[in-house]
Amino acid sequence: MSYTQTTEEEKQARLFYEENGYWISPVVFNAEEVEALRKAHDRIWNHDFDGDAYPLTEWFPDPNKPDRLRKIDNGWWINDEMYNAVTSRKLGKLAANLMNTSEVRLWYDQAIYKPGTGKGETSVGNVGWHQDWVYWQCTNTSNLVTAWVALQDTDLSNGCMQVIPGSHKWGLLNSDGFFNTELEAVRKQMEVEEKPWREEPLILKAGQVSFHHALTIHGSRQNFSNDPRLSIVAHYIPHGTAYKRVQNVDNIRLLGPRPKEGDLFDNQYFPLAYSASEE
Ligand SMILES: [Fe+2]
């Protein structure tokens, strides 16, 4: 079943996304919801978890180096506010429109904390240029979308995400750059001859969401403010996404024991965020 667009706005959003590889939504989360998610961040970094589990992975470096990026994967396992946000129908429906699909499941999520560093020049909190699908080649499609939720007004002054518009049409490039903080070096690995490298900052109000395609090159630079830049990130898969056998892809851990080629990612570990049949 294909997704049927219902409004002119949805059609325009999808056309923009298909052309540019990203799209910025109106405000999705109101001030109260943003505040609740900011509190969720505090609890996560203090290891105050809901229930008995742990996140899938945690990248929370040496406490003696507080200017480094912090990240967890699958906050929905351990925080109720995150669970509600990343499986919310309002995010799922926007993702469904962009992926042109009838059903959206959560692939996994992240909470990301980019510390404020003040004015001094440093690259330690940067996120290197990368394409998300580098990490997700065990899916039988690259039609995945990432939703990046701003939990404060976010622009270049506090290290907003930047995308290279149109780069989702360049194919999968040979770079694994997320943790490489030297963006110019990564750019040299990823540039494609005769394709324009234009860096577009994704400027968001608190509660707005940017969406990008799994092949869109993106990264971020320094947070020059004195406050952390907080976000939650939800990665979504369209209906019919199945396991494809590849070597050395980290996310195979999400599949559990002994996955077989063609197995659908349609179980409780990939919760439903949207189904057109519930309209
Ligand atoms: Fe990414």
CSV table of C-alpha atoms and ligand atoms in Angstrom, one decimal:
chain,number,residue,atom,x,y,z
A,1,MET,CA,0.0,0.0,0.0
A,2,SER,CA,1.4,3.4,-0.9
A,3,TYR,CA,0.9,6.4,1.3
A,4,THR,CA,-1.7,8.8,-0.1
A,5,GLN,CA,-1.0,12.4,0.3
A,6,THR,CA,-3.8,14.4,1.7
A,7,THR,CA,-2.7,18.0,1.7
A,8,GLU,CA,-0.9,20.4,-0.5
A,9,GLU,CA,1.5,21.1,2.3
A,10,GLU,CA,2.5,17.5,2.6
A,11,LYS,CA,3.0,17.3,-1.2
A,12,GLN,CA,5.2,20.4,-1.1
A,13,ALA,CA,7.2,19.0,1.8
A,14,ARG,CA,7.9,15.7,0.0
A,15,LEU,CA,8.8,17.5,-3.2
A,16,PHE,CA,11.3,19.7,-1.3
A,17,TYR,CA,12.7,16.6,0.5
A,18,GLU,CA,13.1,14.5,-2.7
A,19,GLU,CA,15.0,17.4,-4.3
A,20,ASN,CA,17.2,18.5,-1.4
A,21,GLY,CA,17.4,15.5,0.9
A,22,TYR,CA,16.2,17.4,3.9
A,23,TRP,CA,13.1,19.3,5.1
A,24,ILE,CA,12.4,21.5,8.1
A,25,SER,CA,9.0,21.1,9.9
A,26,PRO,CA,6.9,23.7,11.7
A,27,VAL,CA,7.1,23.5,15.5
A,28,VAL,CA,6.1,19.9,16.4
A,29,PHE,CA,6.7,20.0,20.2
A,30,ASN,CA,5.3,22.8,22.3
A,31,ALA,CA,7.2,24.6,25.1
A,32,GLU,CA,5.9,22.2,27.7
A,33,GLU,CA,7.0,19.2,25.7
A,34,VAL,CA,10.4,20.7,25.0
A,35,GLU,CA,10.9,21.3,28.7
A,36,ALA,CA,9.9,17.7,29.5
A,37,LEU,CA,12.5,16.5,27.0
A,38,ARG,CA,15.2,18.8,28.4
A,39,LYS,CA,14.5,17.3,31.9
A,40,ALA,CA,14.7,13.8,30.3
A,41,HIS,CA,18.2,14.8,29.1
A,42,ASP,CA,19.2,15.7,32.6
A,43,ARG,CA,18.0,12.4,34.0
A,44,ILE,CA,19.7,10.4,31.3
A,45,TRP,CA,23.1,12.0,31.9
A,46,ASN,CA,22.6,11.4,35.6
A,47,HIS,CA,21.9,7.7,34.9
A,48,ASP,CA,18.4,8.1,36.3
A,49,PHE,CA,16.7,5.5,34.1
A,50,ASP,CA,13.1,4.4,33.9
A,51,GLY,CA,12.8,0.7,34.3
A,52,ASP,CA,15.6,-1.9,34.6
A,53,ALA,CA,17.3,-1.6,31.3
A,54,TYR,CA,20.3,0.4,29.9
A,55,PRO,CA,20.6,2.3,26.6
A,56,LEU,CA,21.8,0.3,23.6
A,57,THR,CA,25.1,2.2,23.6
A,58,GLU,CA,26.4,5.1,25.5
A,59,TRP,CA,29.1,7.5,24.4
A,60,PHE,CA,29.7,9.6,27.5
A,61,PRO,CA,33.4,10.3,27.5
A,62,ASP,CA,35.8,11.0,30.3
A,63,PRO,CA,34.1,13.2,32.9
A,64,ASN,CA,37.4,15.1,33.1
A,65,LYS,CA,36.8,16.2,29.5
A,66,PRO,CA,33.4,17.9,29.8
A,67,ASP,CA,33.7,19.6,26.4
A,68,ARG,CA,33.2,16.4,24.4
A,69,LEU,CA,30.0,15.3,22.7
A,70,ARG,CA,27.7,12.9,24.7
A,71,LYS,CA,25.4,10.5,23.0
A,72,ILE,CA,23.3,7.5,23.8
A,73,ASP,CA,21.5,5.2,21.4
A,74,ASN,CA,18.0,3.9,22.2
A,75,GLY,CA,16.9,6.3,24.9
A,76,TRP,CA,13.4,4.9,24.4
A,77,TRP,CA,14.5,1.8,26.3
A,78,ILE,CA,15.2,3.8,29.5
A,79,ASN,CA,13.3,7.0,29.4
A,80,ASP,CA,9.5,7.4,29.1
A,81,GLU,CA,9.6,11.0,27.7
A,82,MET,CA,11.9,9.9,24.9
A,83,TYR,CA,9.8,6.8,24.2
A,84,ASN,CA,6.7,9.0,23.9
A,85,ALA,CA,8.4,11.5,21.6
A,86,VAL,CA,10.2,9.2,19.2
A,87,THR,CA,7.2,6.9,18.8
A,88,SER,CA,4.7,9.8,18.6
A,89,ARG,CA,2.3,9.7,15.7
A,90,LYS,CA,2.9,13.4,14.9
A,91,LEU,CA,6.6,12.6,14.1
A,92,GLY,CA,5.7,9.3,12.5
A,93,LYS,CA,3.2,10.9,10.1
A,94,LEU,CA,5.7,13.5,8.9
A,95,ALA,CA,8.2,10.8,8.3
A,96,ALA,CA,5.7,8.7,6.5
A,97,ASN,CA,5.0,11.5,4.1
A,98,LEU,CA,8.7,12.1,3.3
A,99,MET,CA,9.4,8.3,2.9
A,100,ASN,CA,6.1,8.0,0.9
A,101,THR,CA,5.1,4.9,2.9
A,102,SER,CA,2.0,3.6,4.7
A,103,GLU,CA,3.8,2.6,7.9
A,104,VAL,CA,6.7,4.0,9.9
A,105,ARG,CA,8.7,2.2,12.6
A,106,LEU,CA,11.4,3.5,14.8
A,107,TRP,CA,14.8,2.1,13.7
A,108,TYR,CA,16.5,3.5,16.8
A,109,ASP,CA,16.9,6.8,18.6
A,110,GLN,CA,19.6,9.0,20.1
A,111,ALA,CA,19.9,11.7,22.7
A,112,ILE,CA,22.8,14.1,21.8
A,113,TYR,CA,24.4,16.6,24.1
A,114,LYS,CA,26.8,19.1,22.5
A,115,PRO,CA,28.5,21.0,25.3
A,116,GLY,CA,28.8,24.8,25.2
A,117,THR,CA,32.5,25.7,24.8
A,118,GLY,CA,32.3,29.5,24.8
A,119,LYS,CA,34.2,31.6,22.2
A,120,GLY,CA,37.5,29.8,22.3
A,121,GLU,CA,38.2,27.8,19.1
A,122,THR,CA,38.0,24.0,19.5
A,123,SER,CA,36.9,21.1,17.4
A,124,VAL,CA,36.3,18.6,20.1
A,125,GLY,CA,32.5,18.8,20.1
A,126,ASN,CA,32.2,18.6,16.3
A,127,VAL,CA,30.3,15.9,14.5
A,128,GLY,CA,32.1,14.9,11.3
A,129,TRP,CA,30.4,14.8,7.9
A,130,HIS,CA,28.7,11.5,7.4
A,131,GLN,CA,25.8,9.7,5.8
A,132,ASP,CA,23.7,7.7,8.3
A,133,TRP,CA,23.3,4.8,5.9
A,134,VAL,CA,27.0,4.0,6.2
A,135,TYR,CA,25.9,2.5,9.6
A,136,TRP,CA,22.7,0.9,8.3
A,137,GLN,CA,23.7,-1.1,5.3
A,138,CYS,CA,21.9,-4.1,6.8
A,139,THR,CA,18.6,-2.7,5.6
A,140,ASN,CA,17.3,-3.5,2.2
A,141,THR,CA,16.5,0.1,1.4
A,142,SER,CA,18.2,3.5,1.9
A,143,ASN,CA,14.8,5.2,2.1
A,144,LEU,CA,15.2,5.9,5.8
A,145,VAL,CA,14.7,9.3,7.4
A,146,THR,CA,16.1,10.9,10.5
A,147,ALA,CA,14.2,13.4,12.6
A,148,TRP,CA,16.3,15.8,14.6
A,149,VAL,CA,14.3,17.6,17.3
A,150,ALA,CA,15.7,20.9,18.6
A,151,LEU,CA,15.3,21.3,22.4
A,152,GLN,CA,16.4,25.0,22.2
A,153,ASP,CA,16.6,27.6,19.5
A,154,THR,CA,19.5,26.2,17.4
A,155,ASP,CA,21.7,28.0,14.9
A,156,LEU,CA,25.4,28.3,13.9
A,157,SER,CA,26.1,30.0,17.2
A,158,ASN,CA,25.4,26.8,19.2
A,159,GLY,CA,26.5,24.3,16.6
A,160,CYS,CA,23.4,23.5,14.6
A,161,MET,CA,23.4,20.6,12.2
A,162,GLN,CA,24.4,21.4,8.6
A,163,VAL,CA,23.5,19.4,5.5
A,164,ILE,CA,24.9,19.3,2.0
A,165,PRO,CA,21.7,19.8,-0.1
A,166,GLY,CA,21.2,17.2,-2.9
A,167,SER,CA,24.0,14.9,-1.6
A,168,HIS,CA,21.4,12.1,-1.0
A,169,LYS,CA,21.7,11.6,-4.8
A,170,TRP,CA,25.5,11.1,-4.8
A,171,GLY,CA,25.3,7.4,-3.6
A,172,LEU,CA,27.0,5.9,-0.6
A,173,LEU,CA,30.4,7.5,-0.1
A,174,ASN,CA,33.4,5.9,1.5
A,175,SER,CA,33.5,7.8,4.8
A,176,ASP,CA,32.7,6.9,8.4
A,177,GLY,CA,32.9,10.4,9.8
A,178,PHE,CA,30.6,10.8,12.8
A,179,PHE,CA,33.4,10.8,15.4
A,180,ASN,CA,36.0,12.5,13.3
A,181,THR,CA,35.9,16.1,14.5
A,182,GLU,CA,38.1,17.5,11.7
A,183,LEU,CA,35.4,18.4,9.2
A,184,GLU,CA,37.7,19.7,6.5
A,185,ALA,CA,39.6,16.4,6.4
A,186,VAL,CA,36.4,14.4,6.1
A,187,ARG,CA,35.1,16.8,3.4
A,188,LYS,CA,38.1,15.9,1.3
A,189,GLN,CA,37.2,12.2,1.5
A,190,MET,CA,33.6,12.8,0.6
A,191,GLU,CA,33.6,15.5,-2.1
A,192,VAL,CA,32.3,14.3,-5.5
A,193,GLU,CA,33.7,15.9,-8.6
A,194,GLU,CA,31.3,18.3,-10.3
A,195,LYS,CA,28.9,18.1,-7.4
A,196,PRO,CA,28.5,21.4,-5.5
A,197,TRP,CA,29.5,21.2,-1.8
A,198,ARG,CA,27.2,23.8,-0.2
A,199,GLU,CA,26.8,23.7,3.5
A,200,GLU,CA,23.2,24.6,4.6
A,201,PRO,CA,22.7,25.3,8.4
A,202,LEU,CA,19.5,23.9,9.7
A,203,ILE,CA,18.2,26.8,11.8
A,204,LEU,CA,15.5,25.6,14.2
A,205,LYS,CA,13.3,27.1,16.9
A,206,ALA,CA,12.9,24.9,20.0
A,207,GLY,CA,10.4,22.2,19.2
A,208,GLN,CA,11.0,22.3,15.4
A,209,VAL,CA,12.3,19.2,13.7
A,210,SER,CA,14.6,18.8,10.7
A,211,PHE,CA,14.4,15.6,8.6
A,212,HIS,CA,17.2,14.3,6.4
A,213,HIS,CA,17.5,11.3,4.1
A,214,ALA,CA,19.8,8.4,5.1
A,215,LEU,CA,22.2,9.4,2.3
A,216,THR,CA,22.3,13.1,2.9
A,217,ILE,CA,25.7,14.3,4.1
A,218,HIS,CA,25.5,16.1,7.4
A,219,GLY,CA,27.6,17.2,10.3
A,220,SER,CA,28.0,20.0,12.9
A,221,ARG,CA,30.6,22.4,14.3
A,222,GLN,CA,31.3,24.0,17.5
A,223,ASN,CA,28.8,25.2,20.1
A,224,PHE,CA,30.1,28.7,20.8
A,225,SER,CA,27.5,29.4,23.4
A,226,ASN,CA,27.9,28.7,27.2
A,227,ASP,CA,24.9,26.3,27.2
A,228,PRO,CA,24.7,22.7,26.0
A,229,ARG,CA,22.9,22.1,22.7
A,230,LEU,CA,20.4,19.4,23.4
A,231,SER,CA,18.5,17.2,20.8
A,232,ILE,CA,16.7,14.0,20.5
A,233,VAL,CA,17.0,12.2,17.2
A,234,ALA,CA,14.7,9.5,15.8
A,235,HIS,CA,15.7,7.3,12.9
A,236,TYR,CA,12.7,5.8,11.0
A,237,ILE,CA,12.2,2.9,8.6
A,238,PRO,CA,9.4,2.6,6.0
A,239,HIS,CA,7.0,-0.4,5.6
A,240,GLY,CA,8.7,-3.5,4.3
A,241,THR,CA,12.2,-2.8,5.6
A,242,ALA,CA,14.0,-6.1,5.9
A,243,TYR,CA,17.5,-7.4,6.8
A,244,LYS,CA,20.1,-7.5,4.1
A,245,ARG,CA,23.3,-9.5,4.9
A,246,VAL,CA,26.4,-7.3,5.0
A,247,GLN,CA,29.7,-7.4,6.9
A,248,ASN,CA,30.8,-5.2,9.7
A,249,VAL,CA,27.7,-3.1,10.3
A,250,ASP,CA,27.3,-2.3,13.9
A,251,ASN,CA,23.5,-2.1,13.9
A,252,ILE,CA,23.3,-5.8,13.3
A,253,ARG,CA,23.1,-5.9,17.1
A,254,LEU,CA,19.5,-4.5,16.8
A,255,LEU,CA,18.4,-7.7,15.1
A,256,GLY,CA,18.9,-10.0,18.0
A,257,PRO,CA,20.1,-13.6,17.6
A,258,ARG,CA,20.6,-15.3,14.2
A,259,PRO,CA,18.8,-13.0,11.8
A,260,LYS,CA,18.1,-14.4,8.3
A,261,GLU,CA,18.3,-12.4,5.1
A,262,GLY,CA,14.8,-11.0,4.3
A,263,ASP,CA,13.6,-10.9,7.9
A,264,LEU,CA,11.3,-7.9,8.4
A,265,PHE,CA,12.1,-5.3,11.0
A,266,ASP,CA,8.5,-5.4,12.2
A,267,ASN,CA,8.7,-6.6,15.8
A,268,GLN,CA,8.5,-4.9,19.2
A,269,TYR,CA,12.1,-3.7,19.0
A,270,PHE,CA,11.1,-1.4,16.1
A,271,PRO,CA,7.9,0.2,17.5
A,272,LEU,CA,5.3,1.6,15.2
A,273,ALA,CA,5.2,5.4,15.0
A,274,TYR,CA,2.6,5.6,12.2
A,275,SER,CA,0.2,3.5,10.3
A,276,ALA,CA,-2.1,4.8,7.5
A,277,SER,CA,-4.6,2.1,8.4
A,278,GLU,CA,-5.3,3.9,11.7
A,279,GLU,CA,-6.4,7.1,9.9
B,1,FE,FE,23.8,11.3,11.4
